Tab-separated table of C-alpha atoms in Angstrom:
chain	number	residue	atom	x	y	z
A	258	UNK	CA	34.249	-100.956	-177.212
A	259	UNK	CA	31.342	-101.424	-179.359
A	260	UNK	CA	28.515	-98.755	-179.364
A	261	UNK	CA	25.698	-101.019	-177.995
A	262	UNK	CA	27.988	-102.353	-175.166
A	263	UNK	CA	28.421	-98.564	-174.268
A	264	UNK	CA	24.879	-97.633	-174.463
A	265	UNK	CA	24.046	-100.708	-172.276
A	266	UNK	CA	26.497	-99.743	-169.691
A	267	UNK	CA	25.420	-96.097	-169.806
A	268	UNK	CA	21.694	-97.190	-169.451
A	269	UNK	CA	22.320	-99.511	-166.742
A	270	UNK	CA	24.459	-96.976	-164.626
A	271	UNK	CA	21.498	-94.374	-165.212
A	272	UNK	CA	18.795	-96.813	-164.245
A	273	UNK	CA	20.616	-97.904	-161.185
A	274	UNK	CA	21.589	-94.348	-159.714
A	275	UNK	CA	17.983	-93.251	-160.329
A	276	UNK	CA	16.869	-96.145	-158.145
A	277	UNK	CA	19.592	-95.560	-155.565
A	278	UNK	CA	18.758	-91.931	-155.363
A	279	UNK	CA	14.903	-92.815	-154.843
A	280	UNK	CA	15.630	-94.858	-152.112
A	281	UNK	CA	18.015	-92.600	-150.282
A	282	UNK	CA	15.382	-89.832	-150.626
A	283	UNK	CA	12.709	-91.912	-148.956
A	284	UNK	CA	15.184	-92.872	-146.182
A	285	UNK	CA	15.875	-88.968	-145.934
A	286	UNK	CA	12.164	-88.534	-145.506
A	287	UNK	CA	11.845	-91.089	-142.832
A	288	UNK	CA	14.833	-89.590	-140.741
A	289	UNK	CA	13.024	-87.026	-137.832
A	290	UNK	CA	13.313	-83.572	-139.007
A	291	UNK	CA	15.518	-81.734	-136.581
A	292	UNK	CA	13.503	-79.261	-134.511
A	293	UNK	CA	15.480	-76.081	-136.135
A	294	UNK	CA	13.558	-76.969	-139.507
A	295	UNK	CA	10.586	-75.604	-138.027
A	296	UNK	CA	11.913	-72.940	-135.787
A	297	UNK	CA	10.423	-70.096	-137.380
A	298	UNK	CA	6.834	-71.350	-137.186
A	299	UNK	CA	5.267	-69.610	-134.110
A	300	UNK	CA	1.679	-70.523	-133.638
A	301	UNK	CA	0.456	-73.337	-131.560
A	302	UNK	CA	-2.490	-74.872	-129.225
A	303	UNK	CA	-2.273	-76.336	-126.141
A	304	UNK	CA	-4.706	-79.182	-125.817
A	305	UNK	CA	-5.599	-82.320	-123.943
A	306	UNK	CA	-5.351	-85.001	-126.409
A	307	UNK	CA	-4.922	-84.079	-130.012
A	308	UNK	CA	-7.784	-82.105	-131.631
A	309	UNK	CA	-9.024	-82.448	-135.143
A	310	UNK	CA	-9.455	-78.647	-135.053
A	311	UNK	CA	-5.724	-78.208	-134.421
A	312	UNK	CA	-5.157	-79.634	-138.008
A	313	UNK	CA	-7.775	-77.740	-139.524
A	314	UNK	CA	-6.375	-74.450	-137.793
A	315	UNK	CA	-3.303	-74.506	-139.957
A	316	UNK	CA	-1.111	-74.033	-136.821
A	317	UNK	CA	2.296	-76.040	-136.996
A	318	UNK	CA	2.633	-76.646	-133.293
A	319	UNK	CA	0.693	-78.531	-130.779
A	320	UNK	CA	1.306	-78.958	-126.931
A	321	UNK	CA	0.115	-82.344	-126.005
A	322	UNK	CA	-0.833	-82.756	-122.166
A	323	UNK	CA	-0.997	-85.914	-120.819
A	324	UNK	CA	-0.284	-86.542	-116.991
A	325	UNK	CA	2.614	-88.396	-116.047
A	326	UNK	CA	0.467	-90.316	-113.556
A	327	UNK	CA	-1.858	-91.538	-116.337
A	328	UNK	CA	1.055	-92.982	-118.038
A	329	UNK	CA	3.158	-94.498	-115.321
A	330	UNK	CA	0.310	-96.303	-113.514
A	331	UNK	CA	2.513	-98.029	-111.214
A	332	UNK	CA	6.268	-98.310	-110.733
A	333	UNK	CA	7.943	-99.089	-114.010
A	334	UNK	CA	4.514	-99.976	-115.680
A	335	UNK	CA	3.860	-97.470	-118.503
A	336	UNK	CA	0.432	-96.943	-120.566
A	337	UNK	CA	1.473	-94.789	-123.616
A	338	UNK	CA	-1.665	-95.503	-125.561
A	339	UNK	CA	-3.161	-91.976	-125.323
A	340	UNK	CA	0.052	-90.250	-126.089
A	341	UNK	CA	1.002	-92.699	-128.757
A	342	UNK	CA	-2.455	-91.633	-130.603
A	343	UNK	CA	-1.636	-88.008	-130.299
A	344	UNK	CA	1.884	-88.113	-131.532
A	345	UNK	CA	0.882	-90.128	-134.314
A	346	UNK	CA	-2.153	-87.656	-135.399
A	347	UNK	CA	-0.005	-84.669	-135.078
A	348	UNK	CA	3.092	-86.395	-137.060
A	349	UNK	CA	0.238	-87.227	-139.972
A	350	UNK	CA	-0.964	-83.779	-139.904
A	351	UNK	CA	2.656	-82.308	-140.249
A	352	UNK	CA	2.156	-80.564	-136.873
A	353	UNK	CA	5.102	-80.296	-134.638
A	354	UNK	CA	4.726	-81.531	-130.941
A	355	UNK	CA	5.694	-80.410	-127.637
A	356	UNK	CA	5.015	-82.394	-124.594
A	357	UNK	CA	5.285	-81.339	-120.924
A	358	UNK	CA	6.705	-83.972	-118.314
A	359	UNK	CA	3.997	-83.057	-115.929
A	360	UNK	CA	2.387	-84.106	-113.023
A	361	UNK	CA	4.319	-87.132	-111.564
A	362	UNK	CA	2.275	-89.897	-109.682
A	363	UNK	CA	2.323	-90.007	-105.794
A	364	UNK	CA	5.065	-92.640	-105.760
A	365	UNK	CA	7.518	-90.540	-107.657
A	366	UNK	CA	7.099	-87.558	-105.568
A	367	UNK	CA	10.453	-87.563	-103.542
A	368	UNK	CA	10.896	-83.964	-102.561
A	369	UNK	CA	8.846	-82.669	-99.584
A	370	UNK	CA	7.812	-79.330	-98.634
A	371	UNK	CA	5.753	-78.272	-95.410
A	372	UNK	CA	5.279	-82.026	-94.706
A	373	UNK	CA	3.830	-82.678	-98.439
A	374	UNK	CA	5.220	-84.851	-101.085
A	375	UNK	CA	5.299	-82.201	-103.841
A	376	UNK	CA	7.661	-82.897	-106.522
A	377	UNK	CA	9.502	-85.613	-108.299
A	378	UNK	CA	13.404	-85.494	-107.621
A	379	UNK	CA	16.102	-85.611	-110.516
A	380	UNK	CA	16.077	-89.100	-110.422
A	381	UNK	CA	12.629	-89.877	-110.870
A	382	UNK	CA	12.530	-87.062	-113.565
A	383	UNK	CA	15.757	-88.668	-115.371
A	384	UNK	CA	14.176	-91.995	-115.719
A	385	UNK	CA	10.785	-90.914	-116.938
A	386	UNK	CA	12.065	-88.419	-119.508
A	387	UNK	CA	14.436	-91.254	-120.934
A	388	UNK	CA	11.895	-93.613	-121.445
A	389	UNK	CA	9.601	-90.759	-123.066
A	390	UNK	CA	12.167	-89.424	-125.343
A	391	UNK	CA	13.714	-92.877	-126.457
A	392	UNK	CA	9.780	-93.617	-127.407
A	393	UNK	CA	9.424	-90.715	-129.588
A	394	UNK	CA	12.694	-89.947	-131.132
A	395	UNK	CA	11.644	-90.912	-134.482
A	396	UNK	CA	13.628	-94.266	-134.509
A	397	UNK	CA	11.499	-96.170	-132.385
A	398	UNK	CA	8.309	-96.709	-134.369
A	399	UNK	CA	6.018	-94.497	-132.332
A	400	UNK	CA	6.523	-91.184	-134.175
A	401	UNK	CA	8.534	-87.992	-133.308
A	402	UNK	CA	8.204	-85.304	-130.587
A	403	UNK	CA	10.102	-82.040	-131.323
A	404	UNK	CA	10.188	-80.610	-128.039
A	405	UNK	CA	9.741	-81.537	-124.155
A	406	UNK	CA	9.051	-79.310	-121.411
A	407	UNK	CA	10.425	-80.300	-117.834
A	408	UNK	CA	7.235	-79.861	-115.974
A	409	UNK	CA	3.958	-77.996	-116.544
A	410	UNK	CA	2.820	-75.765	-113.747
A	411	UNK	CA	3.363	-77.739	-110.580
A	412	UNK	CA	6.574	-76.145	-109.478
A	413	UNK	CA	4.722	-72.946	-109.172
A	414	UNK	CA	1.261	-73.587	-108.207
A	415	UNK	CA	1.196	-74.697	-104.423
A	416	UNK	CA	-0.800	-73.037	-102.063
A	417	UNK	CA	0.148	-73.909	-98.526
A	418	UNK	CA	-2.959	-72.012	-96.755
A	419	UNK	CA	-0.885	-68.845	-95.938
A	420	UNK	CA	2.243	-66.983	-97.829
A	421	UNK	CA	4.445	-68.097	-94.904
A	422	UNK	CA	3.837	-72.012	-95.790
A	423	UNK	CA	3.402	-71.533	-99.489
A	424	UNK	CA	6.444	-69.230	-100.650
A	425	UNK	CA	9.288	-71.648	-99.490
A	426	UNK	CA	7.507	-74.357	-101.577
A	427	UNK	CA	7.262	-72.188	-104.725
A	428	UNK	CA	11.147	-71.935	-104.585
A	429	UNK	CA	13.556	-72.763	-107.606
A	430	UNK	CA	16.047	-74.703	-105.686
A	431	UNK	CA	13.180	-77.519	-105.942
A	432	UNK	CA	13.370	-77.185	-109.588
A	433	UNK	CA	16.809	-76.693	-110.856
A	434	UNK	CA	18.256	-79.984	-110.334
A	435	UNK	CA	15.008	-81.631	-111.747
A	436	UNK	CA	15.392	-79.447	-115.006
A	437	UNK	CA	19.074	-80.701	-115.322
A	438	UNK	CA	18.098	-84.087	-114.932
A	439	UNK	CA	15.333	-83.751	-117.505
A	440	UNK	CA	17.440	-81.990	-120.205
A	441	UNK	CA	20.327	-84.502	-120.103
A	442	UNK	CA	17.962	-87.650	-120.371
A	443	UNK	CA	16.050	-86.166	-123.293
A	444	UNK	CA	19.488	-85.095	-125.072
A	445	UNK	CA	20.613	-88.504	-124.592
A	446	UNK	CA	17.726	-90.332	-126.347
A	447	UNK	CA	16.675	-87.616	-128.839
A	448	UNK	CA	19.596	-85.172	-129.406
A	449	UNK	CA	17.633	-83.028	-131.831
A	450	UNK	CA	14.605	-82.274	-129.831
A	451	UNK	CA	14.278	-79.100	-128.061
A	452	UNK	CA	14.037	-79.138	-124.111
A	453	UNK	CA	12.624	-76.173	-122.318
A	454	UNK	CA	11.799	-75.276	-118.647
A	455	UNK	CA	8.180	-75.500	-117.268
A	456	UNK	CA	5.698	-72.997	-117.527
A	457	UNK	CA	6.044	-70.370	-115.014
A	458	UNK	CA	2.126	-69.126	-114.167
A	459	UNK	CA	2.160	-67.100	-111.258
A	460	UNK	CA	1.758	-63.683	-112.953
A	461	UNK	CA	3.752	-61.721	-110.392
A	462	UNK	CA	7.020	-59.664	-111.627
A	463	UNK	CA	9.122	-60.190	-108.673
A	464	UNK	CA	8.621	-63.808	-108.350
A	465	UNK	CA	9.305	-64.338	-112.154
A	466	UNK	CA	12.518	-62.336	-111.933
A	467	UNK	CA	13.716	-63.902	-108.640
A	468	UNK	CA	12.908	-67.488	-110.027
A	469	UNK	CA	14.708	-67.088	-113.419
A	470	UNK	CA	17.626	-65.461	-111.338
A	471	UNK	CA	18.043	-68.473	-109.109
A	472	UNK	CA	18.061	-70.688	-111.954
A	473	UNK	CA	21.043	-68.803	-113.857
A	474	UNK	CA	22.826	-67.989	-110.807
A	475	UNK	CA	23.059	-71.449	-109.783
A	476	UNK	CA	24.118	-72.773	-113.327
A	477	UNK	CA	20.875	-74.140	-114.444
A	478	UNK	CA	20.194	-71.857	-117.406
A	479	UNK	CA	22.295	-73.880	-119.741
A	480	UNK	CA	19.832	-76.882	-119.141
A	481	UNK	CA	17.183	-75.258	-121.411
A	482	UNK	CA	16.817	-74.469	-125.219
A	483	UNK	CA	14.009	-71.952	-124.201
A	484	UNK	CA	12.559	-70.340	-121.078
A	485	UNK	CA	8.835	-70.837	-120.708
A	486	UNK	CA	5.952	-68.928	-118.911
A	487	UNK	CA	2.072	-69.207	-118.924
A	488	UNK	CA	0.083	-65.914	-118.875
A	489	UNK	CA	-3.287	-65.824	-117.213
A	490	UNK	CA	-3.762	-62.170	-115.992
A	491	UNK	CA	-7.417	-62.327	-116.385
A	492	UNK	CA	-7.593	-58.829	-118.155
A	493	UNK	CA	-5.706	-56.636	-120.358
A	494	UNK	CA	-2.401	-57.751	-121.450
A	495	UNK	CA	-1.117	-54.486	-122.549
A	496	UNK	CA	-1.202	-53.213	-118.810
A	497	UNK	CA	0.943	-53.653	-115.762
A	498	UNK	CA	-1.137	-53.615	-112.586
A	499	UNK	CA	0.857	-53.207	-109.257
A	500	UNK	CA	2.815	-56.576	-109.155
A	501	UNK	CA	0.829	-58.369	-112.201
A	502	UNK	CA	3.136	-57.347	-115.483
A	503	UNK	CA	1.785	-56.755	-118.627
A	504	UNK	CA	2.605	-59.493	-121.153
A	505	UNK	CA	5.573	-57.332	-122.669
A	506	UNK	CA	7.014	-56.809	-119.046
A	507	UNK	CA	6.951	-60.463	-118.387
A	508	UNK	CA	9.210	-61.620	-121.494
A	509	UNK	CA	11.230	-58.528	-120.934
A	510	UNK	CA	11.892	-59.543	-117.270
A	511	UNK	CA	12.762	-63.157	-118.065
A	512	UNK	CA	15.061	-62.065	-121.047
A	513	UNK	CA	16.733	-59.142	-118.844
A	514	UNK	CA	17.890	-62.236	-116.418
A	515	UNK	CA	19.127	-64.037	-119.542
A	516	UNK	CA	21.110	-61.196	-120.812
A	517	UNK	CA	22.512	-60.494	-117.460
A	518	UNK	CA	24.162	-63.995	-117.576
A	519	UNK	CA	25.285	-64.095	-121.291
A	520	UNK	CA	22.546	-66.033	-122.561
A	521	UNK	CA	20.749	-63.214	-124.438
A	522	UNK	CA	20.238	-65.213	-127.685
A	523	UNK	CA	18.132	-67.787	-125.919
A	524	UNK	CA	14.367	-67.566	-126.971
A	525	UNK	CA	11.306	-67.411	-124.741
A	526	UNK	CA	7.985	-69.277	-125.302
A	527	UNK	CA	4.679	-68.785	-123.926
A	528	UNK	CA	3.262	-72.231	-123.920
A	529	UNK	CA	-0.389	-71.106	-122.354
A	530	UNK	CA	-2.280	-68.181	-122.708
A	531	UNK	CA	-5.902	-67.342	-123.112
A	532	UNK	CA	-9.144	-65.748	-122.046
A	533	UNK	CA	-12.504	-67.094	-121.050
A	534	UNK	CA	-15.605	-65.915	-122.677
A	535	UNK	CA	-17.944	-68.279	-120.495
A	536	UNK	CA	-17.860	-69.699	-117.257
A	537	UNK	CA	-17.830	-73.382	-118.517
A	538	UNK	CA	-15.175	-75.278	-116.371
A	539	UNK	CA	-13.895	-71.844	-115.319
A	540	UNK	CA	-15.088	-71.489	-111.954
A	541	UNK	CA	-14.984	-68.017	-110.542
A	542	UNK	CA	-12.461	-66.728	-113.293
A	543	UNK	CA	-13.292	-63.542	-115.017
A	544	UNK	CA	-15.279	-63.717	-118.416
A	545	UNK	CA	-14.202	-61.447	-121.075
A	546	UNK	CA	-16.532	-60.538	-124.142
A	547	UNK	CA	-15.730	-62.031	-127.650
A	548	UNK	CA	-14.274	-58.797	-129.070
A	549	UNK	CA	-11.926	-58.564	-125.775
A	550	UNK	CA	-10.823	-62.196	-126.254
A	551	UNK	CA	-9.845	-61.532	-129.729
A	552	UNK	CA	-8.106	-58.099	-129.197
A	553	UNK	CA	-6.450	-59.457	-126.105
A	554	UNK	CA	-4.846	-62.563	-128.196
A	555	UNK	CA	-4.009	-60.253	-130.925
A	556	UNK	CA	-1.905	-58.139	-128.535
A	557	UNK	CA	-0.132	-61.027	-127.267
A	558	UNK	CA	0.754	-62.049	-130.778
A	559	UNK	CA	1.822	-58.602	-131.852
A	560	UNK	CA	3.878	-58.038	-128.779
A	561	UNK	CA	5.751	-61.624	-129.567
A	562	UNK	CA	5.977	-61.065	-133.347
A	563	UNK	CA	7.908	-57.459	-132.571
A	564	UNK	CA	9.783	-58.838	-129.577
A	565	UNK	CA	12.956	-60.585	-131.363
A	566	UNK	CA	12.628	-62.702	-128.170
A	567	UNK	CA	9.579	-64.542	-128.115
A	568	UNK	CA	9.690	-67.533	-130.195
A	569	UNK	CA	6.304	-69.272	-129.812
A	570	UNK	CA	2.916	-68.691	-128.442
A	571	UNK	CA	0.460	-71.619	-127.423
A	572	UNK	CA	-3.163	-70.666	-126.991
A	573	UNK	CA	-5.141	-72.510	-124.401
A	574	UNK	CA	-7.298	-73.845	-125.950
A	575	UNK	CA	-9.175	-75.500	-128.855
A	576	UNK	CA	-11.396	-78.328	-128.641
A	577	UNK	CA	-13.488	-80.520	-130.955
A	578	UNK	CA	-16.038	-81.098	-128.303
A	579	UNK	CA	-16.441	-77.336	-127.001
A	580	UNK	CA	-16.094	-78.340	-123.088
A	581	UNK	CA	-14.386	-75.340	-121.950
A	582	UNK	CA	-15.004	-71.630	-121.612
A	583	UNK	CA	-11.730	-70.611	-123.079
A	584	UNK	CA	-12.446	-72.763	-126.419
A	585	UNK	CA	-11.919	-70.729	-129.560
A	586	UNK	CA	-14.046	-72.861	-131.625
A	587	UNK	CA	-17.205	-74.089	-129.713
A	588	UNK	CA	-19.785	-76.370	-131.441
A	589	UNK	CA	-21.761	-73.185	-132.355
A	590	UNK	CA	-19.065	-71.933	-134.571
A	591	UNK	CA	-15.635	-70.141	-134.617
A	592	UNK	CA	-15.190	-67.051	-132.510
A	593	UNK	CA	-13.988	-63.884	-133.531
A	594	UNK	CA	-10.602	-64.735	-132.013
A	595	UNK	CA	-10.382	-67.923	-134.169
A	596	UNK	CA	-11.039	-65.858	-137.194
A	597	UNK	CA	-8.352	-63.459	-136.186
A	598	UNK	CA	-5.908	-66.097	-135.530
A	599	UNK	CA	-6.205	-67.701	-139.081
A	600	UNK	CA	-6.031	-64.360	-140.722
A	601	UNK	CA	-2.849	-63.131	-138.671
A	602	UNK	CA	-1.181	-66.461	-139.524
A	603	UNK	CA	-1.855	-65.481	-143.438
A	604	UNK	CA	-0.455	-62.105	-143.031
A	605	UNK	CA	2.638	-63.347	-140.754
A	606	UNK	CA	3.344	-66.945	-141.428
A	607	UNK	CA	6.613	-66.373	-139.292
A	608	UNK	CA	8.196	-63.935	-136.993
A	609	UNK	CA	11.981	-64.221	-137.776
A	610	UNK	CA	14.431	-65.994	-135.552
A	611	UNK	CA	17.141	-63.887	-133.948
A	612	UNK	CA	16.659	-61.981	-130.462
A	613	UNK	CA	17.060	-58.219	-130.853
A	614	UNK	CA	19.588	-56.493	-128.269
A	615	UNK	CA	18.316	-56.466	-124.716
A	616	UNK	CA	15.112	-54.884	-124.310
A	617	UNK	CA	14.696	-52.281	-121.432
A	618	UNK	CA	11.700	-53.122	-119.290
A	619	UNK	CA	9.419	-50.015	-118.470
A	620	UNK	CA	7.256	-51.290	-115.760
A	621	UNK	CA	4.644	-48.912	-114.313
A	622	UNK	CA	5.635	-48.133	-110.814
A	623	UNK	CA	3.945	-49.660	-107.898
A	624	UNK	CA	3.411	-48.386	-104.338
A	625	UNK	CA	6.578	-49.162	-102.131
A	626	UNK	CA	5.934	-52.223	-99.984
A	627	UNK	CA	6.921	-53.273	-96.377
A	628	UNK	CA	9.933	-55.168	-96.055
A	629	UNK	CA	8.192	-58.390	-96.002
A	630	UNK	CA	4.884	-60.145	-96.528
A	631	UNK	CA	2.473	-60.445	-93.689
A	632	UNK	CA	0.693	-63.562	-93.691
A	633	UNK	CA	-2.873	-63.635	-92.774
A	634	UNK	CA	-3.060	-65.070	-88.998
A	635	UNK	CA	-6.133	-67.166	-89.839
A	636	UNK	CA	-6.260	-69.969	-92.559
A	637	UNK	CA	-8.474	-67.582	-94.737
A	638	UNK	CA	-7.912	-68.253	-98.581
A	639	UNK	CA	-7.342	-64.588	-99.381
A	640	UNK	CA	-3.989	-63.380	-97.987
A	641	UNK	CA	-3.462	-59.734	-96.967
A	642	UNK	CA	0.138	-59.225	-98.131
A	643	UNK	CA	1.432	-55.915	-98.955
A	644	UNK	CA	1.788	-55.158	-102.846
A	645	UNK	CA	5.662	-55.139	-104.374
A	646	UNK	CA	7.280	-53.211	-106.813
A	647	UNK	CA	7.869	-54.354	-110.103
A	648	UNK	CA	11.758	-55.316	-110.486
A	649	UNK	CA	14.810	-53.360	-111.512
A	650	UNK	CA	14.769	-53.915	-115.452
A	651	UNK	CA	18.434	-55.522	-115.603
A	652	UNK	CA	19.285	-57.709	-112.703
A	653	UNK	CA	22.955	-57.898	-111.579
A	654	UNK	CA	24.261	-61.305	-111.505
A	655	UNK	CA	24.914	-62.305	-107.919
A	656	UNK	CA	26.546	-65.488	-106.282
A	657	UNK	CA	24.548	-68.571	-105.780
A	658	UNK	CA	22.413	-68.635	-102.763
A	659	UNK	CA	22.556	-71.152	-100.241
A	660	UNK	CA	18.626	-71.384	-99.931
A	661	UNK	CA	15.837	-70.378	-102.635
A	662	UNK	CA	14.844	-66.625	-102.051
A	663	UNK	CA	11.192	-66.306	-101.141
A	664	UNK	CA	9.383	-63.876	-103.257
A	665	UNK	CA	7.239	-61.077	-101.795
A	666	UNK	CA	3.556	-62.260	-101.665
A	667	UNK	CA	1.310	-60.515	-104.411
A	668	UNK	CA	-1.932	-59.239	-103.432
A	669	UNK	CA	-3.294	-60.025	-106.858
A	670	UNK	CA	-3.201	-63.772	-106.115
A	671	UNK	CA	-6.462	-65.319	-104.872
A	672	UNK	CA	-6.099	-68.947	-104.005
A	673	UNK	CA	-9.754	-69.728	-104.129
A	674	UNK	CA	-9.878	-68.980	-107.749
A	675	UNK	CA	-8.997	-71.289	-110.650
A	676	UNK	CA	-7.206	-69.737	-113.517
A	677	UNK	CA	-8.317	-71.968	-116.325
A	678	UNK	CA	-10.433	-75.200	-116.794
A	679	UNK	CA	-10.026	-78.535	-115.326
A	680	UNK	CA	-8.378	-81.313	-117.589
A	681	UNK	CA	-10.550	-82.926	-120.195
A	682	UNK	CA	-9.925	-86.435	-119.523
A	683	UNK	CA	-10.370	-89.037	-116.688
A	684	UNK	CA	-6.897	-88.624	-115.299
A	685	UNK	CA	-7.269	-84.925	-114.861
A	686	UNK	CA	-6.523	-83.367	-111.365
A	687	UNK	CA	-8.193	-80.098	-111.024
A	688	UNK	CA	-6.140	-77.136	-110.113
A	689	UNK	CA	-8.014	-75.922	-106.941
A	690	UNK	CA	-5.116	-76.014	-104.755
A	691	UNK	CA	-3.324	-73.376	-106.731
A	692	UNK	CA	-3.422	-69.632	-106.527
A	693	UNK	CA	-4.717	-67.645	-109.311
A	694	UNK	CA	-4.400	-64.066	-110.471
A	695	UNK	CA	-7.294	-61.335	-110.502
A	696	UNK	CA	-7.435	-59.490	-113.813
A	697	UNK	CA	-5.418	-56.529	-114.643
A	698	UNK	CA	-6.942	-53.165	-114.850
A	699	UNK	CA	-8.354	-52.003	-118.325
A	700	UNK	CA	-6.366	-50.179	-120.697
A	701	UNK	CA	-6.148	-49.409	-124.623
A	702	UNK	CA	-4.624	-51.672	-126.985
A	703	UNK	CA	-2.301	-50.275	-129.631
A	704	UNK	CA	-2.409	-53.316	-131.957
A	705	UNK	CA	-4.532	-52.569	-135.083
A	706	UNK	CA	-4.742	-53.615	-138.640
A	707	UNK	CA	-6.622	-55.439	-141.265
A	708	UNK	CA	-5.462	-58.913	-142.298
A	709	UNK	CA	-5.429	-60.952	-145.491
A	710	UNK	CA	-7.829	-63.992	-146.271
A	711	UNK	CA	-7.952	-66.984	-144.112
A	712	UNK	CA	-5.355	-69.893	-144.266
A	713	UNK	CA	-6.780	-72.785	-146.092
A	714	UNK	CA	-6.048	-76.239	-145.332
A	715	UNK	CA	-4.173	-77.830	-148.046
A	716	UNK	CA	-6.101	-81.231	-147.719
A	717	UNK	CA	-4.731	-84.755	-147.450
A	718	UNK	CA	-2.779	-84.387	-150.917
A	719	UNK	CA	-0.765	-81.360	-149.912
A	720	UNK	CA	3.144	-81.994	-150.211
A	721	UNK	CA	3.647	-81.321	-146.448
A	722	UNK	CA	0.847	-83.844	-145.558
A	723	UNK	CA	2.204	-86.251	-147.750
A	724	UNK	CA	5.751	-86.041	-146.356
A	725	UNK	CA	4.495	-86.256	-142.806
A	726	UNK	CA	2.269	-89.253	-143.475
A	727	UNK	CA	4.886	-91.185	-145.309
A	728	UNK	CA	7.483	-91.690	-142.343
A	729	UNK	CA	4.681	-92.477	-140.025
A	730	UNK	CA	3.535	-95.147	-142.559
A	731	UNK	CA	6.798	-96.806	-143.087
A	732	UNK	CA	7.955	-96.824	-139.368
A	733	UNK	CA	11.641	-97.379	-138.120
A	734	UNK	CA	11.337	-100.928	-139.380
A	735	UNK	CA	10.591	-99.710	-142.879
A	736	UNK	CA	13.565	-97.429	-142.673
A	737	UNK	CA	16.034	-100.350	-141.909
A	738	UNK	CA	14.411	-102.042	-145.052
A	739	UNK	CA	15.197	-98.912	-147.237
A	740	UNK	CA	18.739	-98.651	-146.095
A	741	UNK	CA	19.468	-102.175	-146.875
A	742	UNK	CA	17.694	-101.873	-150.280
A	743	UNK	CA	19.972	-98.871	-150.712
A	744	UNK	CA	23.120	-100.742	-149.948
A	745	UNK	CA	21.760	-103.692	-152.170
A	746	UNK	CA	21.323	-101.217	-155.061
A	747	UNK	CA	24.605	-99.670	-154.693
A	748	UNK	CA	26.303	-103.174	-154.591
A	749	UNK	CA	24.149	-103.938	-157.858
A	750	UNK	CA	25.229	-100.925	-159.658
A	751	UNK	CA	28.928	-101.858	-159.066
A	752	UNK	CA	28.526	-105.248	-159.966
A	753	UNK	CA	26.548	-104.656	-163.319
A	754	UNK	CA	28.985	-101.992	-164.380
A	755	UNK	CA	31.980	-104.278	-163.633
A	756	UNK	CA	30.056	-107.171	-165.580
A	757	UNK	CA	29.294	-105.139	-168.547
A	758	UNK	CA	32.870	-104.059	-168.733
A	759	UNK	CA	34.082	-107.450	-168.574
A	760	UNK	CA	31.802	-108.721	-171.342
A	761	UNK	CA	32.948	-105.603	-173.436
A	762	UNK	CA	36.740	-106.350	-172.699
A	763	UNK	CA	36.042	-110.336	-173.969
A	764	UNK	CA	34.166	-109.237	-177.051
A	765	UNK	CA	36.974	-106.646	-177.937
A	766	UNK	CA	39.677	-109.162	-177.418
A	767	UNK	CA	37.554	-111.635	-179.784
A	768	UNK	CA	37.300	-109.067	-182.583
A	769	UNK	CA	33.641	-108.219	-182.078
């Protein structure tokens, strides 16, 4: 074969291969990133509507709260404009999103307790979860959501006027089938997305252990990729005070149940925690000092980082407008807690992945209670139930109960107090009917240390930002075009090479 023909074939093959690899590379960028790719990044904010300060902070997770009732405005009629915008902004910023499927509209509340329509049923959750997961699976042109939570706090927030009326309506049997239905619906539409349970927020050790145990004893533990709780003790997270656990004791209690049922490798998330430094939208919640807020948040981060169990912590909250007493960055400037977080992330960008062997809870002993709670005879909002002991560290698996066990009433609960701000947009429903916790007693924090320089925002031309922007700009239709171009390029390569080979053979046969 003539040297010129060989060079032409070689040149065509190289150029064609480069074109094909480039197109396939863009197609890979367009494909949604599996949740495992960001599994080691532990920091996030829980917000109502995406906030610019989330991007500037450098965290890589955001919890986007939008009520189901604000999305499904009438049966089968959906308005995703707000959530579409939130997800697009998070994707463009390279921030992973988790979305709680929370607060269903009244016409979807089919489970009744105390004569009140309280919760959606499995069918309702399955339908809604399927619609949302299909929309944000990275292939429908609306972006990608890396994680979903089946519920927010509603399964753990009812107050019925007395403990006798309240406890049966906070039972796990209302939730287990809903968790399974939501998990299966999400996985069918977005297999790579993580699915977790709702955020248990009643900070009561016995209740936490009983609720998680019921889920596992009845076979629902397999329908979550992570366990989940919210932590609002009002005071020092290092201290267990009666039935109110320290932060360490809460995650250890959850993990001990997981281990008892052979699920000790499953991580735990805390998708909300925070302390108020002002009374703005905080009602009668306790207000801590700026230094305490920073110290308490650092303690939670230290405990989580060293746990081998806690995988992710979301701080409530950060806002562009400063409407909330828990906001770490008000209009006047960043609080010490925000500066601490940036320095902390610079020193500890990841926490590692695998859970350690079973931790042994070491709860502070509480007074021996009376066998059952004594509900207040009058409808006063402050119950007079006896205190309860902290639980046995490692529960023994039991047969599935036929009815949900009722946890002993906690004296730390005060139904008249809100534990965090009302929601920030018009569809919000304040949580005034929910029980909240009084602050734990003060104690010393063990975490100390200095941190390196702040995390700097790489700006719009950073590689991570560009990789996040390109898929959103292309969309799912663009991906189809890319795939067709890739196939066309491959066909062209083969045809071109065959043509050149045929020409070379003819030239050789002719004696050239």
